[in-house]
PDB file of C-alpha atoms in Angstrom:
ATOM      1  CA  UNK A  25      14.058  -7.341   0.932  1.00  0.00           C
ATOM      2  CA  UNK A  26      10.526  -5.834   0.632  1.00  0.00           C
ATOM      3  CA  UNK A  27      11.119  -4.009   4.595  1.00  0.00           C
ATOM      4  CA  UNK A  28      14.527  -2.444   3.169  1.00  0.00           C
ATOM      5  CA  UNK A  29      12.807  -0.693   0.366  1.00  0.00           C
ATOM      6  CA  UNK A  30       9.348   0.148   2.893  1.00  0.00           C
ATOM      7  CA  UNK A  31      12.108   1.613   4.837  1.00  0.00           C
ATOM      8  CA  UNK A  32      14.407   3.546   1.885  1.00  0.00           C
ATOM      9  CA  UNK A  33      10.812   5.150   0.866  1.00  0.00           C
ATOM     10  CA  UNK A  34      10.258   6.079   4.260  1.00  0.00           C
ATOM     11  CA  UNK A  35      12.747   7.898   4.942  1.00  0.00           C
ATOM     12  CA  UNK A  36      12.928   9.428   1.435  1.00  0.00           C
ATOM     13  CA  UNK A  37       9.426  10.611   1.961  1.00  0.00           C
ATOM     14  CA  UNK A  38      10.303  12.264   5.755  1.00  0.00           C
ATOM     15  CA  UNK A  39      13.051  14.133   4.045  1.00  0.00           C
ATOM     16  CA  UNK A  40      10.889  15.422   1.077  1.00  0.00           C
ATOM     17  CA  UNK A  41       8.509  16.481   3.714  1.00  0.00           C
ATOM     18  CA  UNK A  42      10.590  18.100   6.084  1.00  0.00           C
ATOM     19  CA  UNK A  43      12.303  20.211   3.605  1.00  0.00           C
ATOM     20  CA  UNK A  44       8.726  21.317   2.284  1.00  0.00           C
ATOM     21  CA  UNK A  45       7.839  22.433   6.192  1.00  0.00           C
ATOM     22  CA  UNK A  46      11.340  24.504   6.540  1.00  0.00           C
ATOM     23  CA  UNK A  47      10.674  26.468   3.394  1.00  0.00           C
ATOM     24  CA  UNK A  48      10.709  30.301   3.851  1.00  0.00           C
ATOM     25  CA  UNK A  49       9.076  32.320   0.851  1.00  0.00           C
ATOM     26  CA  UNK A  50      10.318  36.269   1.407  1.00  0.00           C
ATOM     27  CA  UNK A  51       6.831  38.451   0.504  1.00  0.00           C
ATOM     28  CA  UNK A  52       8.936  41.432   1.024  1.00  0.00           C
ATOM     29  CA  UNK A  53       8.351  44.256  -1.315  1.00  0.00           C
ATOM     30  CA  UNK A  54      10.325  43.510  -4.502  1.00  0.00           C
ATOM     31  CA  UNK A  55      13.606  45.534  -5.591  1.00  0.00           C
ATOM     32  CA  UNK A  56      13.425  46.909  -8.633  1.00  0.00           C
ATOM     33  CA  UNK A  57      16.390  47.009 -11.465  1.00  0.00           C
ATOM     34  CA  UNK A  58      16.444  49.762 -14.761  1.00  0.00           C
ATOM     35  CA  UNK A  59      17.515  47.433 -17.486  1.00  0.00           C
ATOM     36  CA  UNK A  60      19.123  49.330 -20.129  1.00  0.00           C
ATOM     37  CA  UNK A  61      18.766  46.875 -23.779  1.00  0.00           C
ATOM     38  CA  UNK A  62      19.225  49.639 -26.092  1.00  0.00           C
ATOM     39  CA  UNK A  63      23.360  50.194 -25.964  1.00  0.00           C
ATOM     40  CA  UNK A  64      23.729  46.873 -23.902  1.00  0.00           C
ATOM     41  CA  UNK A  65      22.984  44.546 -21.225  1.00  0.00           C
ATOM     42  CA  UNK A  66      23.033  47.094 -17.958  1.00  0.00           C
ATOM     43  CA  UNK A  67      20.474  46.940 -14.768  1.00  0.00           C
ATOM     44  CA  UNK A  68      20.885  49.517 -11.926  1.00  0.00           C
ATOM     45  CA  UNK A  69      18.349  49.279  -8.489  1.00  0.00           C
ATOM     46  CA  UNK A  70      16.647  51.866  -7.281  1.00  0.00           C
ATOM     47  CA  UNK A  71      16.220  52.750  -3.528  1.00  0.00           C
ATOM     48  CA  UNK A  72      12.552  51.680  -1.819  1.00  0.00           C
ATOM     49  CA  UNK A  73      11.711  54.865  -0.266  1.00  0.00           C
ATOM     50  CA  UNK A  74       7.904  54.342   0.329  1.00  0.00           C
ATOM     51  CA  UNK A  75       6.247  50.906   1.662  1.00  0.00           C
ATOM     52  CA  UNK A  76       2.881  49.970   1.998  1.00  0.00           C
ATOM     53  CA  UNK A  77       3.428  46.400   1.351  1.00  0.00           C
ATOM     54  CA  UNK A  78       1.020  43.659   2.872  1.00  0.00           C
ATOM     55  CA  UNK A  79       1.255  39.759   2.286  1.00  0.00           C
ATOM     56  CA  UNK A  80       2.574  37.427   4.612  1.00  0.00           C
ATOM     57  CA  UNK A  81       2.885  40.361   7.003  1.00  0.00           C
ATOM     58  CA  UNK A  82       2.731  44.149   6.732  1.00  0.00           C
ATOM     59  CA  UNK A  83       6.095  46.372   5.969  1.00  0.00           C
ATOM     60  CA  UNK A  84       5.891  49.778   5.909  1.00  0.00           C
ATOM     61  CA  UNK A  85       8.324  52.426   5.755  1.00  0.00           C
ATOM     62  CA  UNK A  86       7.827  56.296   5.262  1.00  0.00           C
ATOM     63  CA  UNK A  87      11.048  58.787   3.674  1.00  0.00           C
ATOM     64  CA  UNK A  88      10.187  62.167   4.445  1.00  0.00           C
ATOM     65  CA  UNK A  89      12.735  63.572   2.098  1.00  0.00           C
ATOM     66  CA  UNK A  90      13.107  61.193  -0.539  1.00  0.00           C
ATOM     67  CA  UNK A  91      14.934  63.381  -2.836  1.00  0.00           C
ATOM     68  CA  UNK A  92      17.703  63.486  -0.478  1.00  0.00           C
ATOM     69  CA  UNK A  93      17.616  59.779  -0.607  1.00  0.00           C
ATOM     70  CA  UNK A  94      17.709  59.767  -4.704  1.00  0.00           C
ATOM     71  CA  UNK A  95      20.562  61.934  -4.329  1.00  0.00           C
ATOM     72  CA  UNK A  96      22.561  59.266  -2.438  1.00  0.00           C
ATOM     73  CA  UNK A  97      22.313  56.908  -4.750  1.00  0.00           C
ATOM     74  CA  UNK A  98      25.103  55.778  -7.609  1.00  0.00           C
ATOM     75  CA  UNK A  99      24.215  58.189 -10.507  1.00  0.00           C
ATOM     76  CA  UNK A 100      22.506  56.330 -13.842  1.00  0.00           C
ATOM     77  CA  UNK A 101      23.828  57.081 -16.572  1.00  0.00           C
ATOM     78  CA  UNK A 102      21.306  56.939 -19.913  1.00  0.00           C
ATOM     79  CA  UNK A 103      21.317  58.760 -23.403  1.00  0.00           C
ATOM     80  CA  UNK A 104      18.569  61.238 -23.815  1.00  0.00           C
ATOM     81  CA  UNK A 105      15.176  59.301 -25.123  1.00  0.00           C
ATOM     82  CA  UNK A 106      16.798  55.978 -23.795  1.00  0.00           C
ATOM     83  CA  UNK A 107      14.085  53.370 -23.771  1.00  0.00           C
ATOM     84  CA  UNK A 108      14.621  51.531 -20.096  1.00  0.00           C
ATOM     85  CA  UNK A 109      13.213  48.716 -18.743  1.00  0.00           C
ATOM     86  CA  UNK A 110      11.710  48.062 -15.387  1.00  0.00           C
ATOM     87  CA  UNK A 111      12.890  44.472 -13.708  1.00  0.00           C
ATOM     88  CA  UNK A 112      10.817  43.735 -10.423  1.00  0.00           C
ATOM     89  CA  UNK A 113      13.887  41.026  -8.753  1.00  0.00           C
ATOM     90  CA  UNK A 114      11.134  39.251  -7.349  1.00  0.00           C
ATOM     91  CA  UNK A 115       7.112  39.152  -8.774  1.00  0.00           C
ATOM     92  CA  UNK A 116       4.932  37.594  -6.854  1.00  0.00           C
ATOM     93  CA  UNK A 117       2.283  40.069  -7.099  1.00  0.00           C
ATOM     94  CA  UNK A 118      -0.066  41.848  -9.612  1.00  0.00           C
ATOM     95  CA  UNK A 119       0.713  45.335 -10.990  1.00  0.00           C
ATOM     96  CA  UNK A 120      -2.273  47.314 -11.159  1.00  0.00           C
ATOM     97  CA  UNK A 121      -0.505  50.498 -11.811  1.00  0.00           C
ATOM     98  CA  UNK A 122       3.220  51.858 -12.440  1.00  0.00           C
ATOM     99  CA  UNK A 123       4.047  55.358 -12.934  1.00  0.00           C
ATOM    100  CA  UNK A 124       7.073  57.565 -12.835  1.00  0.00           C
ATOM    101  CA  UNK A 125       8.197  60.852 -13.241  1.00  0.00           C
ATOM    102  CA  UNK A 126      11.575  62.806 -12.978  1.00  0.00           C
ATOM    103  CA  UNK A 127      12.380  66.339 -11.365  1.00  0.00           C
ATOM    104  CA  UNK A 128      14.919  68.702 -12.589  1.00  0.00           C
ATOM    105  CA  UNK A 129      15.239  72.003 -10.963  1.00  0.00           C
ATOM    106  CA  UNK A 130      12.311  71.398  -9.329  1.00  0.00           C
ATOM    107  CA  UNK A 131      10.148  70.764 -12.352  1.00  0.00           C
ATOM    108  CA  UNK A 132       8.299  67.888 -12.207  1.00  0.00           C
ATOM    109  CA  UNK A 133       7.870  65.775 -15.768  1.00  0.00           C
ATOM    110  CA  UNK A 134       5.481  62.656 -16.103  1.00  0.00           C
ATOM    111  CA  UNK A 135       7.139  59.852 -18.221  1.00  0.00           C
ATOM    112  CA  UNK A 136       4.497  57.917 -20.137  1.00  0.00           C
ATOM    113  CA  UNK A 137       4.841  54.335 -18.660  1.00  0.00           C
ATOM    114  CA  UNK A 138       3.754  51.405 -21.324  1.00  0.00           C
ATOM    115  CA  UNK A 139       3.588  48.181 -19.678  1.00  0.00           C
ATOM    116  CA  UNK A 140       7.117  48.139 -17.786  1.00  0.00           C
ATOM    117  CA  UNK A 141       9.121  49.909 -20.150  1.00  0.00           C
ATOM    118  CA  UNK A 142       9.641  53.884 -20.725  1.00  0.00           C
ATOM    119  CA  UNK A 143      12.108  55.988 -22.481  1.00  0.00           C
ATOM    120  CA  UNK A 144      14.067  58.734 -20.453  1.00  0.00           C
ATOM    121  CA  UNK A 145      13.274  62.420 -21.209  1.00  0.00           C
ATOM    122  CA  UNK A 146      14.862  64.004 -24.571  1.00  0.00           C
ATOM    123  CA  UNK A 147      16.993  66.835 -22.717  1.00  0.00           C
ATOM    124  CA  UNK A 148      20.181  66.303 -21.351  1.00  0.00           C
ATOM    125  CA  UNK A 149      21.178  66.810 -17.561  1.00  0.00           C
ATOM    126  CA  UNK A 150      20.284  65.735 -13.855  1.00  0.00           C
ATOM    127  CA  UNK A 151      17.232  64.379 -12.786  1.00  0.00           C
ATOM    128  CA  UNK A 152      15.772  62.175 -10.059  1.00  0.00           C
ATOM    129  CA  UNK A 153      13.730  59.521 -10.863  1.00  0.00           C
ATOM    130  CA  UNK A 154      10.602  58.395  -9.069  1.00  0.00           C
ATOM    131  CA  UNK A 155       8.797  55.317  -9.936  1.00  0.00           C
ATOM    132  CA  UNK A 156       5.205  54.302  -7.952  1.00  0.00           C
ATOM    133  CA  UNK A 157       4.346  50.622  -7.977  1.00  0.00           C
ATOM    134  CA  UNK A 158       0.379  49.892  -7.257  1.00  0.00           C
ATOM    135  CA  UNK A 159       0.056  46.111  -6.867  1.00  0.00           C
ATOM    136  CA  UNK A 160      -2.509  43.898  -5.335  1.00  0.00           C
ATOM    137  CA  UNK A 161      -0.361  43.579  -2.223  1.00  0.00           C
ATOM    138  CA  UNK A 162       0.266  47.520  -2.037  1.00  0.00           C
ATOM    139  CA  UNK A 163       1.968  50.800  -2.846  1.00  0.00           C
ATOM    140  CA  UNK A 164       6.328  51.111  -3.382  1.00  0.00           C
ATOM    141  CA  UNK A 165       7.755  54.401  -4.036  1.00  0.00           C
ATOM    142  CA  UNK A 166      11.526  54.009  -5.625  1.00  0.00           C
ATOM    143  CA  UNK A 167      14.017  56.499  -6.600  1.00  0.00           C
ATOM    144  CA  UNK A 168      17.190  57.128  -8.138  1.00  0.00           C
ATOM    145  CA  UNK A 169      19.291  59.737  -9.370  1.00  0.00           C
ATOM    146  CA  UNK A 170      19.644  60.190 -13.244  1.00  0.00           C
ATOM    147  CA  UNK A 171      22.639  61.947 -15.893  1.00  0.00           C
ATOM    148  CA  UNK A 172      21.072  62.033 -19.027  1.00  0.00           C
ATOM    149  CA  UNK A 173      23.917  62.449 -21.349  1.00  0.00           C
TER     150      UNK A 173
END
């Protein structure tokens, strides 16, 4: 009786360590959702235009024009002042620094970032969005393209 239970625990124990050994962790730059909690329960991701991302491995990846890119994507819709959230999918890393700005008409606005949460700007129309993540594992550019309403 005492070898069938030596022999349940070894195998038991070569299973628990063989899935431990096939484990793949992705350290791929994170995506990044605009949670809108004001109105109700809304996220919308933004396109990674700019990588310098290095942890397991380096990624890179450089958008010359990424306001054409921003224009491609489905159009966010948010009420003028909107506080919005930013949601990192994955966050394995440390922010040192996010910013973000919008451009209408070619004018460029700064939008104050506190934490991970701004509000969009006050006047109504188009914009693109640009948000610049500054982690401990590197730099992510994302954009998106914005109705203010």
């Amino acid at each position: 009786m005492k070898s069938v239970y030596l022999l349940a625990f070894v195998i038991c124990s070569a299973f628990l360590f063989s899935a431990c050994l096939g484990e793949k962790y992705d350290f791929t730059p994170p995506d990044v959702t605009l949670m809108n909690t004001t109105d109700y329960l809304e996220t919308e991701k933004l396109a990674a235009v700019n990588i310098e991302w290095d942890s397991d491995q380096l990624y890179t990846k450089k958008t010359d024009d990424i306001f054409a890119v921003a224009k491609e994507q489905k159009t966010l819709v948010y009420g003028a002042g909107q506080e919005v959230s930013v949601v990192f999918v994955s966050q394995d890393f440390a922010i040192k620094k996010l910013s973000a700005y919008v451009l209408k008409n070619d004018i460029k606005t700064d939008i104050e970032v506190d934490g991970e949460v701004f509000s969009m700007p006050e006047e109504k129309g188009e914009y693109i969005i640009v948000l610049h993540l500054l982690a401990d594992s590197g730099t992510v550019e994302y954009v998106g393209n914005v109705l203010i309403e």
